[in-house]
Amino acid sequence: RARESDETAVALGYKHDTKAADAKKYPKHAATQRCVNCSMWQGAGADPWGGCAMFGRKQIAAQGWCMAWVTKPGAG
């Protein structure tokens, strides 16, 4: 699993909980943006942890967020 202190996580502003994202540093962040609804998410919708195109082999939290978040096609 990825840690919030990992080099990639720090560079991307990743947090295990989207509510913990730095609002001042990332003003475009919205609480509805979560890893599970990002196009880079590689897990199933019900998985609490899953893969991510940005994190290599490390798993990230479904309820997490990072600045690379982009709407999953068909998610609205």
Short mmCIF file of C-alpha atoms in Angstrom, two decimals:
data_model
loop_
_atom_site.label_atom_id
_atom_site.label_comp_id
_atom_site.label_asym_id
_atom_site.label_seq_id
_atom_site.Cartn_x
_atom_site.Cartn_y
_atom_site.Cartn_z
CA ARG A 1 0.00 0.00 0.00
CA ALA A 2 1.07 3.53 -0.67
CA ARG A 3 1.89 5.71 2.31
CA GLU A 4 1.07 9.39 2.38
CA SER A 5 4.78 9.93 3.10
CA ASP A 6 5.97 8.08 -0.05
CA GLU A 7 7.81 10.28 -2.55
CA THR A 8 5.14 9.87 -5.24
CA ALA A 9 2.33 10.49 -2.76
CA VAL A 10 3.93 13.70 -1.49
CA ALA A 11 4.59 14.94 -5.04
CA LEU A 12 0.93 14.34 -5.97
CA GLY A 13 -0.58 15.61 -2.71
CA TYR A 14 -2.08 12.14 -2.12
CA LYS A 15 -4.18 11.54 1.00
CA HIS A 16 -5.92 8.30 2.02
CA ASP A 17 -9.07 10.36 2.65
CA THR A 18 -10.21 12.94 0.09
CA LYS A 19 -11.43 15.13 2.98
CA ALA A 20 -7.80 15.55 4.09
CA ALA A 21 -6.64 17.11 0.80
CA ASP A 22 -4.93 20.49 1.20
CA ALA A 23 -7.65 22.95 0.09
CA LYS A 24 -5.24 25.89 -0.08
CA LYS A 25 -2.69 24.04 -2.21
CA TYR A 26 -5.34 22.34 -4.38
CA PRO A 27 -8.26 24.78 -4.73
CA LYS A 28 -9.87 22.77 -7.56
CA HIS A 29 -10.26 19.72 -5.28
CA ALA A 30 -13.84 18.70 -4.49
CA ALA A 31 -14.96 16.24 -1.81
CA THR A 32 -16.74 14.21 -4.50
CA GLN A 33 -13.37 13.48 -6.15
CA ARG A 34 -12.14 10.13 -4.85
CA CYS A 35 -9.66 7.62 -6.24
CA VAL A 36 -12.49 5.16 -6.89
CA ASN A 37 -14.09 7.57 -9.40
CA CYS A 38 -10.82 8.58 -11.09
CA SER A 39 -9.93 7.28 -14.54
CA MET A 40 -6.58 6.04 -13.17
CA TRP A 41 -8.25 3.73 -10.61
CA GLN A 42 -7.47 0.08 -11.36
CA GLY A 43 -9.62 -1.62 -8.74
CA ALA A 44 -13.28 -2.63 -8.66
CA GLY A 45 -15.86 -0.12 -7.48
CA ALA A 46 -16.38 -1.95 -4.19
CA ASP A 47 -12.66 -2.41 -3.39
CA PRO A 48 -11.41 -0.39 -0.39
CA TRP A 49 -7.87 -0.38 -1.90
CA GLY A 50 -6.82 -0.72 -5.52
CA GLY A 51 -4.16 -0.04 -8.08
CA CYS A 52 -3.48 3.30 -9.71
CA ALA A 53 -1.69 4.24 -12.91
CA MET A 54 0.27 6.89 -10.98
CA PHE A 55 1.47 4.63 -8.14
CA GLY A 56 2.89 1.60 -9.93
CA ARG A 57 2.51 -1.54 -7.84
CA LYS A 58 1.34 0.26 -4.70
CA GLN A 59 -2.32 0.19 -3.72
CA ILE A 60 -4.17 3.38 -2.89
CA ALA A 61 -7.34 4.02 -0.89
CA ALA A 62 -10.64 4.12 -2.78
CA GLN A 63 -11.63 7.13 -0.68
CA GLY A 64 -8.30 8.85 -1.30
CA TRP A 65 -7.35 11.70 -3.62
CA CYS A 66 -4.36 13.21 -5.41
CA MET A 67 -3.83 16.11 -7.81
CA ALA A 68 -3.74 13.74 -10.81
CA TRP A 69 -7.46 12.98 -10.31
CA VAL A 70 -9.46 13.02 -13.56
CA THR A 71 -13.09 12.07 -14.10
CA LYS A 72 -13.59 8.41 -14.99
CA PRO A 73 -15.35 8.13 -18.36
CA GLY A 74 -19.05 7.66 -17.82
CA ALA A 75 -18.87 8.82 -14.18
CA GLY A 76 -20.61 12.09 -14.84
#
